[in-house]
Coordinates of C-alpha atoms and ligand atoms in Angstrom, one line a residue:
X1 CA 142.1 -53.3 74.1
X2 CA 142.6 -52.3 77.7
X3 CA 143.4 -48.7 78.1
X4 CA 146.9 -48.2 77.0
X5 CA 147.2 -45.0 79.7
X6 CA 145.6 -45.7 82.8
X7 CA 146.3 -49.9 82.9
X8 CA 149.7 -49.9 84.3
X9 CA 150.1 -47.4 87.2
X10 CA 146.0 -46.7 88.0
X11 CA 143.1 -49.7 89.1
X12 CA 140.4 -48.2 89.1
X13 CA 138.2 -46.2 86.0
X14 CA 137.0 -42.8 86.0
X15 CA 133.2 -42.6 85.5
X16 CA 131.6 -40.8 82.9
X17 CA 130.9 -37.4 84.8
X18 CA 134.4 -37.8 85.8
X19 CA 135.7 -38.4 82.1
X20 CA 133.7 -35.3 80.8
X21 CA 135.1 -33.2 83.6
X22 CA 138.8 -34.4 82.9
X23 CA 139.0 -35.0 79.0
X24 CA 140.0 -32.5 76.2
X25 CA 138.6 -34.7 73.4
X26 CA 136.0 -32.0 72.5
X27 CA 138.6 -29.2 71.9
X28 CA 141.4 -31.8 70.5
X29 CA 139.4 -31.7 67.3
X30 CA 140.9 -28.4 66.4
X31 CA 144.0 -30.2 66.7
X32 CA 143.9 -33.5 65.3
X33 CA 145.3 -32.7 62.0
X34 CA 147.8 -31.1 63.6
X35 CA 148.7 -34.4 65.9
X36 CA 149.1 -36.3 63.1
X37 CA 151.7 -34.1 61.5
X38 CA 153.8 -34.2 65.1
X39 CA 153.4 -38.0 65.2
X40 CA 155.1 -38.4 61.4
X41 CA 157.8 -35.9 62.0
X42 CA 158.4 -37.6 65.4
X43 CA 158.5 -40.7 63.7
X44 CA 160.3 -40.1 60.8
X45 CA 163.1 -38.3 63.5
X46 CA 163.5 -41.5 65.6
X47 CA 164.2 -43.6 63.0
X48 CA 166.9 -41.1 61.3
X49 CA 168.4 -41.6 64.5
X50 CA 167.9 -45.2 64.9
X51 CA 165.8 -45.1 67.6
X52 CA 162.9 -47.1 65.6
X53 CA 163.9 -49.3 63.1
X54 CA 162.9 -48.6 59.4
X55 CA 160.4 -51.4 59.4
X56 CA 158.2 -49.9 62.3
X57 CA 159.0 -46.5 61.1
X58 CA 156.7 -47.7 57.7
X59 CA 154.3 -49.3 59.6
X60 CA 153.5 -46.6 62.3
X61 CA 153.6 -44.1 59.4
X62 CA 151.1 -46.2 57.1
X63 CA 148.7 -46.6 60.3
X64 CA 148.9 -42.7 60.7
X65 CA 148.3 -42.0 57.1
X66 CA 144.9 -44.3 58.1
X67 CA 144.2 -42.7 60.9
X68 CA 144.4 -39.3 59.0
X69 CA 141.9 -40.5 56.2
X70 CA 139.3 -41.7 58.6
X71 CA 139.5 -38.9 60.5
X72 CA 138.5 -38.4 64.0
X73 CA 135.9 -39.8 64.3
X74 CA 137.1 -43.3 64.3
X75 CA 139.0 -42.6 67.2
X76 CA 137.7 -44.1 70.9
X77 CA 136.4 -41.2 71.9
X78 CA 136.6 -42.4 76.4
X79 CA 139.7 -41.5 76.6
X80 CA 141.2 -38.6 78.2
X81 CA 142.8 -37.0 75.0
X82 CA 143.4 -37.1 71.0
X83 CA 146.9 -37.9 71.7
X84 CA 146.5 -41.3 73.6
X85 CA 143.2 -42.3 71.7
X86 CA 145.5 -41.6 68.9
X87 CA 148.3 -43.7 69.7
X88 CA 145.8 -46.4 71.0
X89 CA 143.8 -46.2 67.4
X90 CA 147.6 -46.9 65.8
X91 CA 148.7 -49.6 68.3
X92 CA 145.1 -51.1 67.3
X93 CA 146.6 -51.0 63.9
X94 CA 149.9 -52.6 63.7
X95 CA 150.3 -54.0 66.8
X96 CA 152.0 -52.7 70.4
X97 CA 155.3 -53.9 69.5
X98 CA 155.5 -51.5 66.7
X99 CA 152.7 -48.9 67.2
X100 CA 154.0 -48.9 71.3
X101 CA 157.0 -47.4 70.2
X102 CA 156.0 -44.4 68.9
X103 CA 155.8 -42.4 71.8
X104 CA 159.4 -42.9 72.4
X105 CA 161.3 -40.0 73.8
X106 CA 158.1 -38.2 74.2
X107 CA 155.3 -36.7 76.1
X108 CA 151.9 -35.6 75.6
X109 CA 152.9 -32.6 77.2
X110 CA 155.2 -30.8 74.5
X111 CA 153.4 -33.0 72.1
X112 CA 149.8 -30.7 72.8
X113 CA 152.0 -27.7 72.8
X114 CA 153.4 -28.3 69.3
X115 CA 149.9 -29.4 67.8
X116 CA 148.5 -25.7 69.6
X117 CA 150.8 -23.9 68.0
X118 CA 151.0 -25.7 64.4
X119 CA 147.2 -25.0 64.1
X120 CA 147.3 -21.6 65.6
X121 CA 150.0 -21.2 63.0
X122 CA 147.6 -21.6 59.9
X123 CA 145.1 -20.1 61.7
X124 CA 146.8 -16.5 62.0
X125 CA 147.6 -17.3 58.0
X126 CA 144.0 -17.6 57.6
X127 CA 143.3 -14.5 59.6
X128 CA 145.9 -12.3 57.9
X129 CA 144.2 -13.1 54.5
X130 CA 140.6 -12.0 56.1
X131 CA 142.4 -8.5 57.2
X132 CA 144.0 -7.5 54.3
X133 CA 140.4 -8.4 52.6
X134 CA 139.1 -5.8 54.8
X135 CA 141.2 -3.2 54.6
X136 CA 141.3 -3.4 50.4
X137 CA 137.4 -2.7 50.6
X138 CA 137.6 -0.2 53.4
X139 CA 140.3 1.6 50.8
X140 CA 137.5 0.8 47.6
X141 CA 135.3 2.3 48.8
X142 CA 137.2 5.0 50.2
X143 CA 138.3 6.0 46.8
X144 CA 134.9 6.1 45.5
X145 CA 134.2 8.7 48.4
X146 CA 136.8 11.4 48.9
X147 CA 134.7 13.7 48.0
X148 CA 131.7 12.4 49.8
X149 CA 130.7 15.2 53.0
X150 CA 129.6 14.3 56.0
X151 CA 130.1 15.8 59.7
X152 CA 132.9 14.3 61.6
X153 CA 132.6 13.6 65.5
X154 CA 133.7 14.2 68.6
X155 CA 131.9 13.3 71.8
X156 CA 129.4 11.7 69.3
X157 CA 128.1 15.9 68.8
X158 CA 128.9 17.1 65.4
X159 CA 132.3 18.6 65.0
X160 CA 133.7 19.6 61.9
X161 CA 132.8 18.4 58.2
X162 CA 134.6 15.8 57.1
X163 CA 134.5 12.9 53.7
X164 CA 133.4 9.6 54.1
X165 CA 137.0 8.3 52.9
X166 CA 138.9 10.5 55.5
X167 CA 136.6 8.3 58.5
X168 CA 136.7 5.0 56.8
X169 CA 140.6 4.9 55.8
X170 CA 140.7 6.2 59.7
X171 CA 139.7 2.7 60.3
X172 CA 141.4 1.2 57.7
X173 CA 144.8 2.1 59.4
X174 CA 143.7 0.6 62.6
X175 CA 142.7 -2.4 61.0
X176 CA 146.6 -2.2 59.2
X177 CA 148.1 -2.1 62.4
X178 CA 146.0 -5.3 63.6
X179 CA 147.2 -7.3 60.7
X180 CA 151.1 -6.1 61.5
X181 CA 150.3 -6.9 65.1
X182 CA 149.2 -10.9 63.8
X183 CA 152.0 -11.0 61.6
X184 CA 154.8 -10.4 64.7
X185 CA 152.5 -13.1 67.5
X186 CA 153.2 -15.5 64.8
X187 CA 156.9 -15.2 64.8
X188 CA 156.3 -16.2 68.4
X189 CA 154.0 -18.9 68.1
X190 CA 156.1 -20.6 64.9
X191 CA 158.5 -22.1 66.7
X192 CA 159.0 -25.6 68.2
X193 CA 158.5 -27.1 71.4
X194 CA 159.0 -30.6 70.2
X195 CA 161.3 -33.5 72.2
X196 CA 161.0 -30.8 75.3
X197 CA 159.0 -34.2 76.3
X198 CA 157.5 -34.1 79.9
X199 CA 159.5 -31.0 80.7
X200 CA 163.3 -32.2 81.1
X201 CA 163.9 -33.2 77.4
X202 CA 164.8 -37.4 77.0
X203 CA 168.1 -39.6 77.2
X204 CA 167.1 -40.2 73.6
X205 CA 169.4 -39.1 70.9
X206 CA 166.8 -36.7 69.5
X207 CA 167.3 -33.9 66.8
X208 CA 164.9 -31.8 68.1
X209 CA 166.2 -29.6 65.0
X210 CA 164.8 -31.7 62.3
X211 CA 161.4 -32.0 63.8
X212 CA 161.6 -28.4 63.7
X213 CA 162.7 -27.9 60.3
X214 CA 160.3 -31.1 59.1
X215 CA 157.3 -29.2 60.9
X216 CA 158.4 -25.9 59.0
X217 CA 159.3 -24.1 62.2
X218 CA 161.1 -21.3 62.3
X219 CA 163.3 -22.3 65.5
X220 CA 163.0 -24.0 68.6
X221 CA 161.7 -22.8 72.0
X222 CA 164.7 -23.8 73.3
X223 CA 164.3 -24.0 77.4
X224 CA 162.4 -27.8 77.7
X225 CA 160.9 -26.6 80.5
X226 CA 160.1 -23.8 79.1
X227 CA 159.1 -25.5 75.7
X228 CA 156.2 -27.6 78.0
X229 CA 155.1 -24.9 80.2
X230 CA 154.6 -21.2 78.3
X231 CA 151.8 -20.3 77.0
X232 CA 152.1 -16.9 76.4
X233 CA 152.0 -17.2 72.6
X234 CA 148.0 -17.8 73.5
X235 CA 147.8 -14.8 75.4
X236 CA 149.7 -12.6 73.0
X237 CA 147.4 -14.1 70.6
X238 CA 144.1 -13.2 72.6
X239 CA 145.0 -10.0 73.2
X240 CA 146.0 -9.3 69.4
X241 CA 142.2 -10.9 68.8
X242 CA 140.6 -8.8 71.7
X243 CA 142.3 -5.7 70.0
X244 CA 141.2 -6.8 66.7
X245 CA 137.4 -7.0 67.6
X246 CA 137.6 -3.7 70.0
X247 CA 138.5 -2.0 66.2
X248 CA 135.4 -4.2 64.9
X249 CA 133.4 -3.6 67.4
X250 CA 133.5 0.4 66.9
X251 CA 132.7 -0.2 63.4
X252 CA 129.4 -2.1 64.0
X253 CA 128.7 0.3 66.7
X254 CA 128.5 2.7 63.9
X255 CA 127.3 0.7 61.4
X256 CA 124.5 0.9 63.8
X257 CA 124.1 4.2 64.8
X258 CA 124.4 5.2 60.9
X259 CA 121.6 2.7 60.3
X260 CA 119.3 5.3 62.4
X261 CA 116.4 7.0 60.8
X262 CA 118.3 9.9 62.5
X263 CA 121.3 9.3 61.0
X264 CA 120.4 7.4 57.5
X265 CA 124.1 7.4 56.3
X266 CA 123.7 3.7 55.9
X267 CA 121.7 1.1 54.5
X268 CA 122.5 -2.4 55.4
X269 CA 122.3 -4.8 52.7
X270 CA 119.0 -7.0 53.6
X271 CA 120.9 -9.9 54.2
X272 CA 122.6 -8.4 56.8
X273 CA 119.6 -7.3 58.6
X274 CA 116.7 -9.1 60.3
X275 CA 113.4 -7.9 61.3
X276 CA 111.0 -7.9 63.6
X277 CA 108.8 -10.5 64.6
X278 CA 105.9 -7.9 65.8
X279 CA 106.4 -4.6 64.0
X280 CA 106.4 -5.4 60.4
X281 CA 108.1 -2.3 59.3
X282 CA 111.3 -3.1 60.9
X283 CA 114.8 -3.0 59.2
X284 CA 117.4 -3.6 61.8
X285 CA 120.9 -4.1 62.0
X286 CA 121.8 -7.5 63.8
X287 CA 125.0 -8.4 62.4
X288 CA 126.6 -5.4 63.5
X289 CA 125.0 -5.6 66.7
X290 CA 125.7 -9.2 67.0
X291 CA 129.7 -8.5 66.0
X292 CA 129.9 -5.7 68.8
X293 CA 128.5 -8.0 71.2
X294 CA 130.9 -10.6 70.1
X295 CA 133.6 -8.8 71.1
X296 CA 132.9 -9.7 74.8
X297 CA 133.6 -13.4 74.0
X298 CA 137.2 -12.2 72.5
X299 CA 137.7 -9.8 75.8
X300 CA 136.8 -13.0 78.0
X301 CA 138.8 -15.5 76.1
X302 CA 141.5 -13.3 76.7
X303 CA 140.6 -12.7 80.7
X304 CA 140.4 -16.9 80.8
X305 CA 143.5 -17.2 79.2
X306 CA 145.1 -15.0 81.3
X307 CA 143.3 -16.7 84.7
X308 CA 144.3 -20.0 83.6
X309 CA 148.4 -19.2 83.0
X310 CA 148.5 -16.8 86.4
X311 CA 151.0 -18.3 89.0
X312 CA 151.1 -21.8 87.7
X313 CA 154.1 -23.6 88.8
X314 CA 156.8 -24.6 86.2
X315 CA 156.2 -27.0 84.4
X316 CA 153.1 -28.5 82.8
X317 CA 149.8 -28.6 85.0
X318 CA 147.3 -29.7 83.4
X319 CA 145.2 -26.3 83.9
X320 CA 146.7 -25.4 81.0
X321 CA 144.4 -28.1 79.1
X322 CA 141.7 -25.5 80.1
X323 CA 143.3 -22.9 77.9
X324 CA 143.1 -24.4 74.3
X325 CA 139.2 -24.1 73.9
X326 CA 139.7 -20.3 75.2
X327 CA 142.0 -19.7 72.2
X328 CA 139.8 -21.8 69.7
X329 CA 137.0 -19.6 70.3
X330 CA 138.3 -16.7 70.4
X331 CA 140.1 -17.1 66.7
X332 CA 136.8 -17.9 65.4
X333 CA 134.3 -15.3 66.7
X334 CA 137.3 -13.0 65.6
X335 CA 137.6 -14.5 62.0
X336 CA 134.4 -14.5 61.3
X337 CA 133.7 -11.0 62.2
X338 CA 136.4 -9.7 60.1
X339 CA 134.7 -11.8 57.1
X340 CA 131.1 -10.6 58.3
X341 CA 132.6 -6.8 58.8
X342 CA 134.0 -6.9 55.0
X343 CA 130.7 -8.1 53.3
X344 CA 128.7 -5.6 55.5
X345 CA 130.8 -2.2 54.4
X346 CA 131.2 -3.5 50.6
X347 CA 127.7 -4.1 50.4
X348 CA 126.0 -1.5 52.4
X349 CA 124.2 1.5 50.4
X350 CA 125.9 4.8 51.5
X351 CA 123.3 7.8 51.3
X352 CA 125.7 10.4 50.1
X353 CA 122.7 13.1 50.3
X354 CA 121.9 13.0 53.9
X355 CA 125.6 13.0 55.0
X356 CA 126.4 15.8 53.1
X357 CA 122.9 17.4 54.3
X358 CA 124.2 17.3 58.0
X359 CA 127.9 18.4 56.8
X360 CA 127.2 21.3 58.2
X361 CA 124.4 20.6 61.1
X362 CA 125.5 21.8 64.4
X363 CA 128.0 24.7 62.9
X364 CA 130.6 22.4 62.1
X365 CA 132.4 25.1 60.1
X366 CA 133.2 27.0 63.5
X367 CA 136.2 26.6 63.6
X368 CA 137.0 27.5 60.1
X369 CA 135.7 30.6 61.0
X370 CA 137.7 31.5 64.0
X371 CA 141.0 30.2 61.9
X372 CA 140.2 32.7 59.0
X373 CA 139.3 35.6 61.9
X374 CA 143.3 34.4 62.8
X375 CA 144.9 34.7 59.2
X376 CA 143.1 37.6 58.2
X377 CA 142.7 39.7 61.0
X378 CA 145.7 39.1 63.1
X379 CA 143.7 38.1 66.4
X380 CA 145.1 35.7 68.6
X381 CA 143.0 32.2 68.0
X382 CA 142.0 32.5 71.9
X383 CA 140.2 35.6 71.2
X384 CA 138.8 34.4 67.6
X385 CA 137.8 31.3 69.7
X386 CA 135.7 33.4 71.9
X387 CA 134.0 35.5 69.0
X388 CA 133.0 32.8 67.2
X389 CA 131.8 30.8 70.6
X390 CA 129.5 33.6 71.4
X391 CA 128.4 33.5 67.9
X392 CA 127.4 29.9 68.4
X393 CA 124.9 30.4 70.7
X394 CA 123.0 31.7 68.0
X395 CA 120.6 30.0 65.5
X396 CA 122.7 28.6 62.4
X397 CA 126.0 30.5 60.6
X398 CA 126.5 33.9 61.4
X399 CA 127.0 37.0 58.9
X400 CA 129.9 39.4 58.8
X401 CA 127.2 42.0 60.5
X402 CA 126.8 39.7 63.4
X403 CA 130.3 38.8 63.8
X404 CA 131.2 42.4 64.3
X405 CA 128.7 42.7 66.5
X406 CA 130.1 40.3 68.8
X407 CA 133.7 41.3 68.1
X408 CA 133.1 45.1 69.3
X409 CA 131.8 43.7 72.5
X410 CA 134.9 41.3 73.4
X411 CA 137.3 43.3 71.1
X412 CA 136.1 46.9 71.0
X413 CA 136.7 46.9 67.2
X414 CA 134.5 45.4 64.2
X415 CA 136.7 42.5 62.1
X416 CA 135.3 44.0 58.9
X417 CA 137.6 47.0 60.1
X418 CA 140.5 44.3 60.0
X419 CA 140.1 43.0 56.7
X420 CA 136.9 40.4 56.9
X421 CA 134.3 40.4 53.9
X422 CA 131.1 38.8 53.4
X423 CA 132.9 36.8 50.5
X424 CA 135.9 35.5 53.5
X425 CA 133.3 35.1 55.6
X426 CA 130.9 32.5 53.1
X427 CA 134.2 30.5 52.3
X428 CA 135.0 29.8 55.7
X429 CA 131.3 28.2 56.4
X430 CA 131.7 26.1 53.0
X431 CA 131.9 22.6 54.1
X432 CA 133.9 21.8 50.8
X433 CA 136.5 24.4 51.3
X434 CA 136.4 23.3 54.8
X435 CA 137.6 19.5 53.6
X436 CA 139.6 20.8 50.6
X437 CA 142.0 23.0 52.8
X438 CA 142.5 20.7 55.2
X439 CA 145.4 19.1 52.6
X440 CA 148.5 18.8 55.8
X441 CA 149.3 14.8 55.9
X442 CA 146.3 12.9 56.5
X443 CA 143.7 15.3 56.4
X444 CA 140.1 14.9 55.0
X445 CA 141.2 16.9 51.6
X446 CA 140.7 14.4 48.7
X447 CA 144.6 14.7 47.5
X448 CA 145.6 13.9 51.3
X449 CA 143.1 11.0 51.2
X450 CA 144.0 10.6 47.4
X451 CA 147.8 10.0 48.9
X452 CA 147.0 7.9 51.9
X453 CA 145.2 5.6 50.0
X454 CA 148.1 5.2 47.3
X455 CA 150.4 4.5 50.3
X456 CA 148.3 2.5 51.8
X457 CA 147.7 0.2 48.8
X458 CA 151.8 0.1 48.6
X459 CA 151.6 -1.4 51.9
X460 CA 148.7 -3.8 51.5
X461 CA 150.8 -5.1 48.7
X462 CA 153.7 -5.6 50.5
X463 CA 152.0 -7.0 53.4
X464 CA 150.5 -9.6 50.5
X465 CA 153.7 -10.7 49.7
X466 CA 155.2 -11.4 53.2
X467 CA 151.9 -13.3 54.0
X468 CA 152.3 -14.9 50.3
X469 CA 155.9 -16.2 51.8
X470 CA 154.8 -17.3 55.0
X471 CA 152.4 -19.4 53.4
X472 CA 154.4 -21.0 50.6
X473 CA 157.3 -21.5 53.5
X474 CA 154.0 -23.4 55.4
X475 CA 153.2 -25.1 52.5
X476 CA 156.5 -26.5 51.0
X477 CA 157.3 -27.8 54.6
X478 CA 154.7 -29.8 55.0
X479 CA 154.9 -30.8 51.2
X480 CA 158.5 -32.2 52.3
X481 CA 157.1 -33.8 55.7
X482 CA 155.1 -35.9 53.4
X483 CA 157.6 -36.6 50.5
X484 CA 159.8 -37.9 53.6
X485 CA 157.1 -40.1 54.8
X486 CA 156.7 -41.5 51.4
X487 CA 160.3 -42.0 51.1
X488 CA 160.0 -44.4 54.6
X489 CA 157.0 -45.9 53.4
X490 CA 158.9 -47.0 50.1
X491 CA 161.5 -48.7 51.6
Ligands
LIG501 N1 145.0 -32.8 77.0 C1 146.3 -32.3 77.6 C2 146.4 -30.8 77.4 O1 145.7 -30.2 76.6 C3 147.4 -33.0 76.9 C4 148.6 -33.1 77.8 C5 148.3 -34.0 78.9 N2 149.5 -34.1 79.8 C6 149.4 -34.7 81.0 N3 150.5 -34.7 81.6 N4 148.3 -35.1 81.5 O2 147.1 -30.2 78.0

């Protein structure tokens, strides 16, 4: 058949350079699933309202429930997007006089807009599930380690000691956030753009509400100008991606850096690892590598996105075709990492020995010191701060004689004089005493970590539930969409 689009109104053909330049086709296959669903609830819609009879109404559905089981590859794959090839494939079907009239009271423009955000919808489902995966065994095998030492960071340089649990839940939370900041994009990106048509809505009776409810919406963008043009649910989206894989992306970086022979906190599972193709010996960490460098992609889908959508006039344009691959690739680096990032920490080997060895590396228990100079000997923690600075230019802890040393030259007075003993003195360079009094709300001691965990697993459970919800309210609407299309089809 001639093609349905361009026939009318245009003479002559694009050619293929110009086709591959102008069509979406590639991208549409994220959405053709999603196309199909629009065109039954459309369908079903116009003839509720008389608009198609009930005779067409079976046959365009039947055609579409064909076109779904073939799949898209059957489509003719020239023209410009899924929708049209779509409709063409349908009109091939059963005929113009019934397949033509599907499109009634329609445009591809809100038409691509409802399909985007119908499959972004399951997406972010889909994504939720893969976060709350990761933050479950970022809290397993947190419990397993509240006890377990190691030095804590600042500026990368050793800082004070701190457990395994206390750094990973640290990453846990952020990653908790992420999955609350998924959860409130898709409240904007649920909702319906559908019978906006080309932006100024139709003359035909639609219920734009019934589409809505029959696509399991949660309301309607209401604005048809609006409805056609926005695309900031994509950009909200990116950026809750981008955000998503910066919090990644620091964990690979120290996936990495633990990997070190320096470091040796970690050892990757061997699957996760590759090696070299000259120095035989070599153990290194590419996935983590890989995911940090993947991040870029989410940052520049984000940049794109935002590019594309900058000081377009309302309404649709199609620039805005250029934005849908942007978002499709973005939403799978990112769900892939967050599956990649979960089977790297639950099966990485943690070397407990060496972290607890270097606990103390770098005289992480400074400040410990100081504080007890503080509580016992009444100096202000400015002055105990200097002491115990001067001290640190030393080699390694310093004893009570050296401490008095240094505290007659900046004080004029010895702290043993003010209450400090060898024993005071021993407990405040114990990294475990260090950790275990460090109990105020989310400190490293193991009941503070002990706590945060519990709480965290009450929210993780909660967060289970509402997903749980948002899926079965997914599910049962569609479940109806296609108990309705049965009902037409049984006529
Ligand atoms: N492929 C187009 C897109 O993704 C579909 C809408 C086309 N609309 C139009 N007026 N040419 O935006």
């Amino acid at each position: 058949m001639s093609d349905i689009l361009r026939r009318g109104r245009l003479a002559s053909v694009p050619d293929e350079e110009i086709i591959n330049f102008t069509s979406s086709m590639n991208a549409d296959k994220w959405i053709f699933k999603a196309d199909i669903l629009v065109d039954l609830a459309h369908t079903i819609m116009l003839k509720e309202r008389k608009i198609i009879k009930a005779e067409d109404c079976k046959k365009i559905l039947e055609g579409l429930l064909t076109i779904k089981e073939e799949g898209i590859e059957k489509l003719d794959h020239t023209y410009e997007d899924i929708h049209i090839s779509l409709e063409s494939r349908l009109i091939d079907m059963v005929g113009e006089d019934t397949g033509g009239r599907m499109h009634s009271g329609r445009s591809r423009n809100d038409e691509v807009a409802t399909c985007i955000r119908l499959t972004l919808r399951n997406e972010l489902l889909l994504l939720m599930e893969d976060v709350i995966a990761l933050r479950n065994t970022l809290n397993d095998i947190s419990s397993e380690n509240l006890d377990t030492l190691m030095p804590g960071f600042t500026h990368l340089q050793h800082a004070q000691p701190t457990t395994l649990a206390h750094h990973l839940t640290a990453h846990a939370n952020a990653i908790g956030r992420d999955l609350e900041r998924t959860r409130d994009c898709y409240k904007r990106v649920n909702l319906s753009p559908l019978g906006a048509a080309a932006f100024a809505s139709t003359g035909f009776d639609l219920d734009r509400e019934r589409t809505c409810k029959l696509l399991g919406f949660d309301g309607l963008i209401e604005n048809s100008m609006d409805a056609v043009s926005s695309r900031d649910f994509l950009i909200e989206s990116a950026s809750v991606f981008a955000n998503l894989m910066i919090n990644l992306s620091k964990m690979a970086e120290e996936i990495v850096i633990w990997s070190t022979s320096e470091f040796a906190f970690i050892e990757l599972d061997d699957r996760y690892a590759s090696t070299s193709s000259i120095m035989p010996q070599k153990k290194n960490p590419d996935t983590a590598e890989l995911l940090r460098g993947k991040s870029g992609d989410a940052i520049g889908s984000l940049m794109s996105l935002l590019a594309i959508c900058k000081a377009l006039p309302l309404s649709y344009n199609r620039d805005l075709q250029e934005a849908t691959p942007n978002i499709m690739q973005s939403l799978e680096t990112t769900r892939a990492s967050v599956r990649i990032m979960n089977g790297m920490m639950a099966t990485m080997s943690i070397n407990k020995e060496n972290m607890a060895g270097l606990a103390t590396a770098g005289f992480t228990t400074a400040t410990e010191l100081a504080d007890t100079m503080v509580r016992v000997c009444d100096i202000p923690f400015r002055t105990a701060h200097q002491i115990v600075g001067v001290l640190a230019r030393g080699n390694g802890e310093p004893t009570l004689g050296e401490i008095d040393a240094v505290a007659h030259n900046v004080i004029g007075e010895s702290l043993s004089s003010r209450g400090l003993t060898e024993e005071m003195v021993k407990e405040a360079l114990d990294p475990i005493l260090n950790v275990s009094k460090r109990s105020v709300i989310g400190g490293p001691s193991p009941d503070s970590m002990e706590r945060l965990i519990e709480s965290s697993r009450e929210r993780i459970a909660n967060d289970t539930q509402i997903l749980e919800s948002l899926i079965t309210d997914r599910d049962s609407a569609i479940e109806n969409l296609f108990s309705e299309v049965e009902k037409c089809i049984d006529v």
